[in-house]
JSON list of C-alpha atoms in Angstrom, two decimals:
[
{"chain": "J", "resi": 202, "resn": "THR", "atom": "CA", "xyz": [-0.27, 0.44, 0.17]},
{"chain": "J", "resi": 203, "resn": "GLN", "atom": "CA", "xyz": [1.01, 3.45, -1.02]},
{"chain": "J", "resi": 204, "resn": "LEU", "atom": "CA", "xyz": [1.32, 6.11, 1.74]},
{"chain": "J", "resi": 205, "resn": "LEU", "atom": "CA", "xyz": [1.43, 10.07, 1.79]},
{"chain": "J", "resi": 206, "resn": "LYS", "atom": "CA", "xyz": [3.12, 11.19, 5.35]},
{"chain": "J", "resi": 207, "resn": "GLN", "atom": "CA", "xyz": [2.42, 14.78, 4.47]},
{"chain": "J", "resi": 208, "resn": "SER", "atom": "CA", "xyz": [3.47, 17.64, 7.23]},
{"chain": "J", "resi": 209, "resn": "PRO", "atom": "CA", "xyz": [2.74, 19.45, 9.45]},
{"chain": "J", "resi": 210, "resn": "GLN", "atom": "CA", "xyz": [-0.54, 18.44, 10.15]},
{"chain": "J", "resi": 211, "resn": "PHE", "atom": "CA", "xyz": [-1.58, 21.43, 12.24]},
{"chain": "J", "resi": 212, "resn": "LEU", "atom": "CA", "xyz": [0.03, 25.44, 11.39]},
{"chain": "J", "resi": 213, "resn": "SER", "atom": "CA", "xyz": [-1.89, 27.87, 13.21]},
{"chain": "J", "resi": 214, "resn": "ILE", "atom": "CA", "xyz": [0.15, 31.30, 11.98]},
{"chain": "J", "resi": 215, "resn": "GLN", "atom": "CA", "xyz": [-0.21, 35.06, 10.75]},
{"chain": "J", "resi": 216, "resn": "GLU", "atom": "CA", "xyz": [-1.55, 37.04, 7.90]},
{"chain": "J", "resi": 217, "resn": "GLY", "atom": "CA", "xyz": [1.29, 37.76, 6.00]},
{"chain": "J", "resi": 218, "resn": "GLU", "atom": "CA", "xyz": [4.10, 35.18, 6.96]},
{"chain": "J", "resi": 219, "resn": "ASN", "atom": "CA", "xyz": [5.54, 32.19, 4.64]},
{"chain": "J", "resi": 220, "resn": "LEU", "atom": "CA", "xyz": [4.51, 29.05, 4.98]},
{"chain": "J", "resi": 221, "resn": "THR", "atom": "CA", "xyz": [5.25, 25.70, 3.29]},
{"chain": "J", "resi": 222, "resn": "VAL", "atom": "CA", "xyz": [3.65, 21.95, 3.52]},
{"chain": "J", "resi": 223, "resn": "TYR", "atom": "CA", "xyz": [5.23, 19.52, 2.83]},
{"chain": "J", "resi": 224, "resn": "CYS", "atom": "CA", "xyz": [4.01, 15.36, 0.99]},
{"chain": "J", "resi": 225, "resn": "ASN", "atom": "CA", "xyz": [6.44, 12.88, 1.22]},
{"chain": "J", "resi": 226, "resn": "SER", "atom": "CA", "xyz": [5.94, 8.62, 0.02]},
{"chain": "J", "resi": 227, "resn": "SER", "atom": "CA", "xyz": [9.11, 5.85, -0.93]},
{"chain": "J", "resi": 228, "resn": "SER", "atom": "CA", "xyz": [6.40, 5.79, -3.72]},
{"chain": "J", "resi": 229, "resn": "VAL", "atom": "CA", "xyz": [6.42, 6.85, -7.06]},
{"chain": "J", "resi": 230, "resn": "PHE", "atom": "CA", "xyz": [3.11, 8.14, -7.98]},
{"chain": "J", "resi": 231, "resn": "SER", "atom": "CA", "xyz": [2.43, 8.90, -12.05]},
{"chain": "J", "resi": 232, "resn": "SER", "atom": "CA", "xyz": [0.73, 11.85, -10.32]},
{"chain": "J", "resi": 233, "resn": "LEU", "atom": "CA", "xyz": [0.11, 14.46, -7.66]},
{"chain": "J", "resi": 234, "resn": "GLN", "atom": "CA", "xyz": [-3.01, 16.51, -7.09]},
{"chain": "J", "resi": 235, "resn": "TRP", "atom": "CA", "xyz": [-3.46, 19.09, -3.96]},
{"chain": "J", "resi": 236, "resn": "TYR", "atom": "CA", "xyz": [-6.45, 20.03, -2.62]},
{"chain": "J", "resi": 237, "resn": "ARG", "atom": "CA", "xyz": [-8.25, 22.72, -0.26]},
{"chain": "J", "resi": 238, "resn": "GLN", "atom": "CA", "xyz": [-11.12, 21.32, 2.07]},
{"chain": "J", "resi": 239, "resn": "GLU", "atom": "CA", "xyz": [-13.37, 24.03, 3.54]},
{"chain": "J", "resi": 240, "resn": "PRO", "atom": "CA", "xyz": [-15.54, 22.73, 7.40]},
{"chain": "J", "resi": 241, "resn": "GLY", "atom": "CA", "xyz": [-18.31, 20.52, 5.48]},
{"chain": "J", "resi": 242, "resn": "GLU", "atom": "CA", "xyz": [-17.41, 20.71, 1.61]},
{"chain": "J", "resi": 243, "resn": "GLY", "atom": "CA", "xyz": [-15.58, 18.18, 0.00]},
{"chain": "J", "resi": 244, "resn": "PRO", "atom": "CA", "xyz": [-12.10, 19.14, -1.31]},
{"chain": "J", "resi": 245, "resn": "VAL", "atom": "CA", "xyz": [-11.15, 21.05, -4.11]},
{"chain": "J", "resi": 246, "resn": "LEU", "atom": "CA", "xyz": [-8.66, 20.33, -6.60]},
{"chain": "J", "resi": 247, "resn": "LEU", "atom": "CA", "xyz": [-6.29, 23.86, -6.31]},
{"chain": "J", "resi": 248, "resn": "VAL", "atom": "CA", "xyz": [-3.36, 21.73, -9.03]},
{"chain": "J", "resi": 249, "resn": "THR", "atom": "CA", "xyz": [-1.84, 18.62, -10.36]},
{"chain": "J", "resi": 250, "resn": "VAL", "atom": "CA", "xyz": [1.65, 17.91, -11.26]},
{"chain": "J", "resi": 251, "resn": "VAL", "atom": "CA", "xyz": [2.87, 15.02, -13.22]},
{"chain": "J", "resi": 252, "resn": "THR", "atom": "CA", "xyz": [6.35, 15.88, -14.45]},
{"chain": "J", "resi": 253, "resn": "GLY", "atom": "CA", "xyz": [9.15, 15.05, -11.63]},
{"chain": "J", "resi": 254, "resn": "GLY", "atom": "CA", "xyz": [11.24, 18.79, -10.86]},
{"chain": "J", "resi": 255, "resn": "GLU", "atom": "CA", "xyz": [8.07, 20.49, -12.11]},
{"chain": "J", "resi": 256, "resn": "VAL", "atom": "CA", "xyz": [7.30, 23.74, -10.16]},
{"chain": "J", "resi": 257, "resn": "LYS", "atom": "CA", "xyz": [3.21, 25.20, -10.88]},
{"chain": "J", "resi": 258, "resn": "LYS", "atom": "CA", "xyz": [1.84, 28.53, -9.42]},
{"chain": "J", "resi": 259, "resn": "LEU", "atom": "CA", "xyz": [-0.76, 29.89, -8.47]},
{"chain": "J", "resi": 260, "resn": "LYS", "atom": "CA", "xyz": [-1.58, 33.37, -7.59]},
{"chain": "J", "resi": 261, "resn": "ARG", "atom": "CA", "xyz": [0.32, 32.84, -4.24]},
{"chain": "J", "resi": 262, "resn": "LEU", "atom": "CA", "xyz": [1.12, 29.72, -3.17]},
{"chain": "J", "resi": 263, "resn": "THR", "atom": "CA", "xyz": [3.56, 27.36, -4.95]},
{"chain": "J", "resi": 264, "resn": "PHE", "atom": "CA", "xyz": [3.97, 23.35, -5.72]},
{"chain": "J", "resi": 265, "resn": "GLN", "atom": "CA", "xyz": [6.29, 21.34, -7.01]},
{"chain": "J", "resi": 266, "resn": "PHE", "atom": "CA", "xyz": [7.06, 17.84, -7.39]},
{"chain": "J", "resi": 267, "resn": "GLY", "atom": "CA", "xyz": [9.67, 16.02, -6.61]},
{"chain": "J", "resi": 268, "resn": "ASP", "atom": "CA", "xyz": [12.63, 15.03, -9.27]},
{"chain": "J", "resi": 269, "resn": "ALA", "atom": "CA", "xyz": [11.31, 11.54, -8.50]},
{"chain": "J", "resi": 270, "resn": "ARG", "atom": "CA", "xyz": [8.01, 12.32, -8.43]},
{"chain": "J", "resi": 271, "resn": "LYS", "atom": "CA", "xyz": [7.34, 11.02, -4.83]},
{"chain": "J", "resi": 272, "resn": "ASP", "atom": "CA", "xyz": [7.17, 14.17, -2.86]},
{"chain": "J", "resi": 273, "resn": "SER", "atom": "CA", "xyz": [5.75, 17.83, -3.21]},
{"chain": "J", "resi": 274, "resn": "SER", "atom": "CA", "xyz": [5.66, 20.57, -1.14]},
{"chain": "J", "resi": 275, "resn": "LEU", "atom": "CA", "xyz": [3.25, 23.81, -1.11]},
{"chain": "J", "resi": 276, "resn": "HIS", "atom": "CA", "xyz": [4.11, 27.35, -0.66]},
{"chain": "J", "resi": 277, "resn": "ILE", "atom": "CA", "xyz": [2.03, 30.16, 0.00]},
{"chain": "J", "resi": 278, "resn": "THR", "atom": "CA", "xyz": [3.09, 33.76, 0.65]},
{"chain": "J", "resi": 279, "resn": "ALA", "atom": "CA", "xyz": [1.85, 36.08, 2.36]},
{"chain": "J", "resi": 280, "resn": "ALA", "atom": "CA", "xyz": [-0.91, 34.06, 4.01]},
{"chain": "J", "resi": 281, "resn": "GLN", "atom": "CA", "xyz": [-3.99, 35.63, 4.29]},
{"chain": "J", "resi": 282, "resn": "PRO", "atom": "CA", "xyz": [-6.84, 34.15, 6.40]},
{"chain": "J", "resi": 283, "resn": "GLY", "atom": "CA", "xyz": [-9.05, 33.02, 3.83]},
{"chain": "J", "resi": 284, "resn": "ASP", "atom": "CA", "xyz": [-6.28, 30.66, 3.22]},
{"chain": "J", "resi": 285, "resn": "THR", "atom": "CA", "xyz": [-7.39, 28.78, 6.24]},
{"chain": "J", "resi": 286, "resn": "GLY", "atom": "CA", "xyz": [-8.42, 25.02, 5.58]},
{"chain": "J", "resi": 287, "resn": "LEU", "atom": "CA", "xyz": [-7.23, 21.34, 5.41]},
{"chain": "J", "resi": 288, "resn": "TYR", "atom": "CA", "xyz": [-4.53, 20.88, 2.27]},
{"chain": "J", "resi": 289, "resn": "LEU", "atom": "CA", "xyz": [-4.04, 17.13, 1.35]},
{"chain": "J", "resi": 290, "resn": "CYS", "atom": "CA", "xyz": [-2.03, 15.70, -1.67]},
{"chain": "J", "resi": 291, "resn": "ALA", "atom": "CA", "xyz": [-2.51, 13.20, -3.07]},
{"chain": "J", "resi": 292, "resn": "GLY", "atom": "CA", "xyz": [-1.23, 10.32, -4.83]},
{"chain": "J", "resi": 293, "resn": "GLY", "atom": "CA", "xyz": [-2.59, 8.59, -8.15]},
{"chain": "J", "resi": 294, "resn": "GLU", "atom": "CA", "xyz": [-1.32, 5.54, -8.60]},
{"chain": "J", "resi": 295, "resn": "THR", "atom": "CA", "xyz": [-2.51, 5.88, -12.95]},
{"chain": "J", "resi": 296, "resn": "SER", "atom": "CA", "xyz": [-5.42, 8.20, -14.40]},
{"chain": "J", "resi": 297, "resn": "GLY", "atom": "CA", "xyz": [-8.36, 7.39, -13.88]},
{"chain": "J", "resi": 298, "resn": "SER", "atom": "CA", "xyz": [-7.60, 5.32, -10.87]},
{"chain": "J", "resi": 299, "resn": "ARG", "atom": "CA", "xyz": [-7.78, 5.00, -7.16]},
{"chain": "J", "resi": 300, "resn": "LEU", "atom": "CA", "xyz": [-6.24, 8.20, -4.89]},
{"chain": "J", "resi": 301, "resn": "THR", "atom": "CA", "xyz": [-3.82, 7.97, -2.06]},
{"chain": "J", "resi": 302, "resn": "PHE", "atom": "CA", "xyz": [-4.70, 11.08, -0.13]},
{"chain": "J", "resi": 303, "resn": "GLY", "atom": "CA", "xyz": [-2.17, 12.09, 3.06]},
{"chain": "J", "resi": 304, "resn": "GLU", "atom": "CA", "xyz": [-3.22, 13.07, 6.08]},
{"chain": "J", "resi": 305, "resn": "GLY", "atom": "CA", "xyz": [-4.46, 16.78, 5.71]},
{"chain": "J", "resi": 306, "resn": "THR", "atom": "CA", "xyz": [-2.81, 19.79, 6.88]},
{"chain": "J", "resi": 307, "resn": "GLN", "atom": "CA", "xyz": [-4.71, 21.83, 8.76]},
{"chain": "J", "resi": 308, "resn": "LEU", "atom": "CA", "xyz": [-4.47, 26.02, 8.79]},
{"chain": "J", "resi": 309, "resn": "THR", "atom": "CA", "xyz": [-5.06, 28.59, 10.59]},
{"chain": "J", "resi": 310, "resn": "VAL", "atom": "CA", "xyz": [-4.96, 32.56, 9.83]},
{"chain": "J", "resi": 311, "resn": "ASN", "atom": "CA", "xyz": [-5.29, 33.94, 12.45]},
{"chain": "J", "resi": 312, "resn": "PRO", "atom": "CA", "xyz": [-5.73, 38.03, 11.35]},
{"chain": "U", "resi": 174, "resn": "GLY", "atom": "CA", "xyz": [-15.76, 22.37, -15.66]},
{"chain": "U", "resi": 175, "resn": "ALA", "atom": "CA", "xyz": [-16.60, 18.94, -14.11]},
{"chain": "U", "resi": 176, "resn": "VAL", "atom": "CA", "xyz": [-19.42, 19.06, -12.00]},
{"chain": "U", "resi": 177, "resn": "VAL", "atom": "CA", "xyz": [-20.42, 16.36, -8.93]},
{"chain": "U", "resi": 178, "resn": "SER", "atom": "CA", "xyz": [-23.93, 16.31, -7.08]},
{"chain": "U", "resi": 179, "resn": "GLN", "atom": "CA", "xyz": [-24.56, 15.25, -3.69]},
{"chain": "U", "resi": 180, "resn": "HIS", "atom": "CA", "xyz": [-27.14, 13.81, -2.22]},
{"chain": "U", "resi": 181, "resn": "PRO", "atom": "CA", "xyz": [-28.97, 14.82, 1.19]},
{"chain": "U", "resi": 182, "resn": "SER", "atom": "CA", "xyz": [-25.80, 17.13, 2.63]},
{"chain": "U", "resi": 183, "resn": "ARG", "atom": "CA", "xyz": [-27.51, 16.37, 5.43]},
{"chain": "U", "resi": 184, "resn": "VAL", "atom": "CA", "xyz": [-29.08, 13.80, 7.60]},
{"chain": "U", "resi": 185, "resn": "ILE", "atom": "CA", "xyz": [-30.27, 12.69, 11.36]},
{"chain": "U", "resi": 186, "resn": "CYS", "atom": "CA", "xyz": [-31.51, 8.99, 10.99]},
{"chain": "U", "resi": 187, "resn": "LYS", "atom": "CA", "xyz": [-32.90, 6.35, 13.58]},
{"chain": "U", "resi": 188, "resn": "SER", "atom": "CA", "xyz": [-30.95, 3.77, 15.61]},
{"chain": "U", "resi": 189, "resn": "GLY", "atom": "CA", "xyz": [-31.54, 0.68, 12.92]},
{"chain": "U", "resi": 190, "resn": "THR", "atom": "CA", "xyz": [-32.48, 2.77, 9.93]},
{"chain": "U", "resi": 191, "resn": "SER", "atom": "CA", "xyz": [-31.08, 2.97, 6.52]},
{"chain": "U", "resi": 192, "resn": "VAL", "atom": "CA", "xyz": [-30.09, 5.95, 4.70]},
{"chain": "U", "resi": 193, "resn": "LYS", "atom": "CA", "xyz": [-29.89, 6.74, 1.02]},
{"chain": "U", "resi": 194, "resn": "ILE", "atom": "CA", "xyz": [-27.05, 8.55, -1.17]},
{"chain": "U", "resi": 195, "resn": "GLU", "atom": "CA", "xyz": [-26.94, 9.82, -4.13]},
{"chain": "U", "resi": 196, "resn": "CYS", "atom": "CA", "xyz": [-23.79, 11.10, -5.50]},
{"chain": "U", "resi": 197, "resn": "ARG", "atom": "CA", "xyz": [-24.46, 12.10, -9.53]},
{"chain": "U", "resi": 198, "resn": "SER", "atom": "CA", "xyz": [-22.23, 13.79, -12.36]},
{"chain": "U", "resi": 199, "resn": "LEU", "atom": "CA", "xyz": [-23.90, 16.74, -13.55]},
{"chain": "U", "resi": 200, "resn": "ASP", "atom": "CA", "xyz": [-21.94, 17.22, -16.68]},
{"chain": "U", "resi": 201, "resn": "PHE", "atom": "CA", "xyz": [-19.73, 14.43, -17.89]},
{"chain": "U", "resi": 202, "resn": "GLN", "atom": "CA", "xyz": [-20.53, 10.24, -17.62]},
{"chain": "U", "resi": 203, "resn": "ALA", "atom": "CA", "xyz": [-17.94, 8.61, -14.95]},
{"chain": "U", "resi": 204, "resn": "THR", "atom": "CA", "xyz": [-17.22, 4.53, -15.03]},
{"chain": "U", "resi": 205, "resn": "THR", "atom": "CA", "xyz": [-15.90, 4.97, -11.96]},
{"chain": "U", "resi": 206, "resn": "MET", "atom": "CA", "xyz": [-17.06, 6.88, -8.63]},
{"chain": "U", "resi": 207, "resn": "PHE", "atom": "CA", "xyz": [-15.00, 6.72, -5.15]},
{"chain": "U", "resi": 208, "resn": "TRP", "atom": "CA", "xyz": [-16.60, 6.21, -1.64]},
{"chain": "U", "resi": 209, "resn": "TYR", "atom": "CA", "xyz": [-15.07, 8.00, 1.22]},
{"chain": "U", "resi": 210, "resn": "ARG", "atom": "CA", "xyz": [-15.46, 8.47, 5.12]},
{"chain": "U", "resi": 211, "resn": "GLN", "atom": "CA", "xyz": [-14.09, 11.56, 6.90]},
{"chain": "U", "resi": 212, "resn": "PHE", "atom": "CA", "xyz": [-14.19, 11.81, 10.94]},
{"chain": "U", "resi": 213, "resn": "PRO", "atom": "CA", "xyz": [-13.66, 15.28, 12.07]},
{"chain": "U", "resi": 214, "resn": "LYS", "atom": "CA", "xyz": [-9.62, 16.77, 11.50]},
{"chain": "U", "resi": 215, "resn": "GLN", "atom": "CA", "xyz": [-8.61, 13.53, 9.24]},
{"chain": "U", "resi": 216, "resn": "SER", "atom": "CA", "xyz": [-8.09, 12.83, 5.74]},
{"chain": "U", "resi": 217, "resn": "LEU", "atom": "CA", "xyz": [-10.31, 11.41, 3.01]},
{"chain": "U", "resi": 218, "resn": "MET", "atom": "CA", "xyz": [-10.05, 7.16, 3.86]},
{"chain": "U", "resi": 219, "resn": "LEU", "atom": "CA", "xyz": [-11.51, 5.47, 1.03]},
{"chain": "U", "resi": 220, "resn": "MET", "atom": "CA", "xyz": [-13.97, 3.45, 1.72]},
{"chain": "U", "resi": 221, "resn": "ALA", "atom": "CA", "xyz": [-14.70, 1.04, -2.00]},
{"chain": "U", "resi": 222, "resn": "THR", "atom": "CA", "xyz": [-15.14, 2.09, -5.92]},
{"chain": "U", "resi": 223, "resn": "SER", "atom": "CA", "xyz": [-18.07, 2.20, -8.04]},
{"chain": "U", "resi": 224, "resn": "ASN", "atom": "CA", "xyz": [-18.00, 0.84, -11.21]},
{"chain": "U", "resi": 225, "resn": "GLU", "atom": "CA", "xyz": [-20.66, 1.15, -13.63]},
{"chain": "U", "resi": 226, "resn": "GLY", "atom": "CA", "xyz": [-22.99, -2.00, -14.58]},
{"chain": "U", "resi": 227, "resn": "SER", "atom": "CA", "xyz": [-20.93, -4.41, -12.05]},
{"chain": "U", "resi": 228, "resn": "LYS", "atom": "CA", "xyz": [-19.84, -4.54, -8.44]},
{"chain": "U", "resi": 229, "resn": "ALA", "atom": "CA", "xyz": [-17.66, -2.19, -6.28]},
{"chain": "U", "resi": 230, "resn": "THR", "atom": "CA", "xyz": [-14.92, -2.63, -4.88]},
{"chain": "U", "resi": 231, "resn": "TYR", "atom": "CA", "xyz": [-14.57, -2.10, -0.56]},
{"chain": "U", "resi": 232, "resn": "GLU", "atom": "CA", "xyz": [-11.22, -1.38, 1.20]},
{"chain": "U", "resi": 233, "resn": "GLN", "atom": "CA", "xyz": [-10.54, -3.59, 3.49]},
{"chain": "U", "resi": 234, "resn": "GLY", "atom": "CA", "xyz": [-12.28, -3.82, 7.08]},
{"chain": "U", "resi": 235, "resn": "VAL", "atom": "CA", "xyz": [-14.78, -2.42, 4.99]},
{"chain": "U", "resi": 236, "resn": "GLU", "atom": "CA", "xyz": [-18.12, -4.22, 5.33]},
{"chain": "U", "resi": 237, "resn": "LYS", "atom": "CA", "xyz": [-19.80, -5.13, 2.39]},
{"chain": "U", "resi": 238, "resn": "ASP", "atom": "CA", "xyz": [-23.42, -6.57, 3.68]},
{"chain": "U", "resi": 239, "resn": "LYS", "atom": "CA", "xyz": [-23.18, -2.01, 5.52]},
{"chain": "U", "resi": 240, "resn": "PHE", "atom": "CA", "xyz": [-22.15, -0.05, 2.94]},
{"chain": "U", "resi": 241, "resn": "LEU", "atom": "CA", "xyz": [-24.21, -0.43, 0.13]},
{"chain": "U", "resi": 242, "resn": "ILE", "atom": "CA", "xyz": [-23.03, 0.41, -2.66]},
{"chain": "U", "resi": 243, "resn": "ASN", "atom": "CA", "xyz": [-25.38, 0.52, -6.69]},
{"chain": "U", "resi": 244, "resn": "HIS", "atom": "CA", "xyz": [-23.67, 2.03, -9.74]},
{"chain": "U", "resi": 245, "resn": "ALA", "atom": "CA", "xyz": [-26.56, 0.83, -12.36]},
{"chain": "U", "resi": 246, "resn": "SER", "atom": "CA", "xyz": [-26.49, 4.13, -14.32]},
{"chain": "U", "resi": 247, "resn": "LEU", "atom": "CA", "xyz": [-22.66, 5.81, -16.29]},
{"chain": "U", "resi": 248, "resn": "THR", "atom": "CA", "xyz": [-23.88, 8.87, -14.64]},
{"chain": "U", "resi": 249, "resn": "LEU", "atom": "CA", "xyz": [-24.67, 7.68, -10.74]},
{"chain": "U", "resi": 250, "resn": "SER", "atom": "CA", "xyz": [-23.79, 6.08, -7.93]},
{"chain": "U", "resi": 251, "resn": "THR", "atom": "CA", "xyz": [-25.45, 5.81, -4.65]},
{"chain": "U", "resi": 252, "resn": "LEU", "atom": "CA", "xyz": [-24.16, 4.55, -1.63]},
{"chain": "U", "resi": 253, "resn": "THR", "atom": "CA", "xyz": [-26.85, 3.28, 1.37]},
{"chain": "U", "resi": 254, "resn": "VAL", "atom": "CA", "xyz": [-25.19, 2.76, 4.41]},
{"chain": "U", "resi": 255, "resn": "THR", "atom": "CA", "xyz": [-28.14, -0.25, 6.11]},
{"chain": "U", "resi": 256, "resn": "SER", "atom": "CA", "xyz": [-28.96, -0.83, 9.63]},
{"chain": "U", "resi": 257, "resn": "ALA", "atom": "CA", "xyz": [-27.25, 2.45, 10.76]},
{"chain": "U", "resi": 258, "resn": "HIS", "atom": "CA", "xyz": [-25.40, 2.98, 14.63]},
{"chain": "U", "resi": 259, "resn": "PRO", "atom": "CA", "xyz": [-24.08, 5.34, 16.18]},
{"chain": "U", "resi": 260, "resn": "GLU", "atom": "CA", "xyz": [-20.73, 4.99, 14.75]},
{"chain": "U", "resi": 261, "resn": "ASP", "atom": "CA", "xyz": [-22.15, 5.17, 11.07]},
{"chain": "U", "resi": 262, "resn": "SER", "atom": "CA", "xyz": [-22.10, 9.57, 11.62]},
{"chain": "U", "resi": 263, "resn": "SER", "atom": "CA", "xyz": [-19.50, 11.03, 9.42]},
{"chain": "U", "resi": 264, "resn": "PHE", "atom": "CA", "xyz": [-18.72, 12.95, 6.58]},
{"chain": "U", "resi": 265, "resn": "TYR", "atom": "CA", "xyz": [-19.20, 11.05, 3.03]},
{"chain": "U", "resi": 266, "resn": "ILE", "atom": "CA", "xyz": [-17.89, 11.63, 0.22]},
{"chain": "U", "resi": 267, "resn": "CYS", "atom": "CA", "xyz": [-17.83, 10.89, -3.70]},
{"chain": "U", "resi": 268, "resn": "SER", "atom": "CA", "xyz": [-16.36, 11.54, -6.21]},
{"chain": "U", "resi": 269, "resn": "ALA", "atom": "CA", "xyz": [-15.76, 11.24, -10.08]},
{"chain": "U", "resi": 270, "resn": "ARG", "atom": "CA", "xyz": [-13.20, 12.02, -12.79]},
{"chain": "U", "resi": 271, "resn": "ASP", "atom": "CA", "xyz": [-13.97, 13.00, -15.94]},
{"chain": "U", "resi": 272, "resn": "GLY", "atom": "CA", "xyz": [-11.61, 11.02, -18.20]},
{"chain": "U", "resi": 273, "resn": "ARG", "atom": "CA", "xyz": [-11.70, 13.79, -21.36]},
{"chain": "U", "resi": 274, "resn": "ALA", "atom": "CA", "xyz": [-10.49, 16.65, -19.01]},
{"chain": "U", "resi": 275, "resn": "LEU", "atom": "CA", "xyz": [-6.15, 17.58, -19.56]},
{"chain": "U", "resi": 276, "resn": "ASP", "atom": "CA", "xyz": [-5.79, 17.61, -16.08]},
{"chain": "U", "resi": 277, "resn": "TYR", "atom": "CA", "xyz": [-5.47, 14.04, -13.25]},
{"chain": "U", "resi": 278, "resn": "GLY", "atom": "CA", "xyz": [-7.72, 16.18, -10.43]},
{"chain": "U", "resi": 279, "resn": "TYR", "atom": "CA", "xyz": [-10.32, 13.85, -9.72]},
{"chain": "U", "resi": 280, "resn": "THR", "atom": "CA", "xyz": [-13.87, 15.94, -8.84]},
{"chain": "U", "resi": 281, "resn": "PHE", "atom": "CA", "xyz": [-15.71, 16.04, -5.30]},
{"chain": "U", "resi": 282, "resn": "GLY", "atom": "CA", "xyz": [-19.68, 16.61, -4.23]},
{"chain": "U", "resi": 283, "resn": "SER", "atom": "CA", "xyz": [-20.31, 17.96, -1.65]},
{"chain": "U", "resi": 284, "resn": "GLY", "atom": "CA", "xyz": [-19.94, 15.98, 1.37]},
{"chain": "U", "resi": 285, "resn": "THR", "atom": "CA", "xyz": [-23.15, 14.23, 3.82]},
{"chain": "U", "resi": 286, "resn": "ARG", "atom": "CA", "xyz": [-23.28, 14.80, 7.00]},
{"chain": "U", "resi": 287, "resn": "LEU", "atom": "CA", "xyz": [-25.08, 11.67, 8.14]},
{"chain": "U", "resi": 288, "resn": "THR", "atom": "CA", "xyz": [-26.04, 11.62, 11.85]},
{"chain": "U", "resi": 289, "resn": "VAL", "atom": "CA", "xyz": [-27.24, 8.31, 13.41]},
{"chain": "U", "resi": 290, "resn": "VAL", "atom": "CA", "xyz": [-29.66, 9.13, 16.57]}
]
């Protein structure tokens, strides 16, 4: 069974600070996705990375896929209260297959 | 973009009764849908993979007779929690992937909060 270790599990910071969330595995994934989930809602896809070493930017969010396609990171610059939520990384073995989810990072950005 | 509709969003039922949750792909066909369970402040736990026209594939430890899955059409999968008990109270989420999409991401329903009293 492929496992994804996500860290930190909880993060509480002040508005304007930067943060990084890590997602690590001993297995190779064909793709890795990052989702954000708000209470009482389903996860919403933020980005998908598929190529080793790939870097994608989404406004203040920067996503990176490790060269070996086993790990990924999410960096948020100048965090805002609206960034508060549960961030989940998920690895896909092949296109259309089941996803393996990390444990999640609960981010709280205080005004 | 792809939309997955899940209904109901909240349900309260008495212990011993059954509850059906629907998951529909609104603008695409999904031969495969996935059902997850989520506890507060935790990640998603895959319960089963729903396959159109065939039996669902359940994850280890998930009771097939307890959580009945039916995927009778390319746009609808249902999860029925039979003889519900308080320990079945949880947040249930379905997902599906639009095969036409260029990204590998899955679209999730908005979830169903089940409370068994």
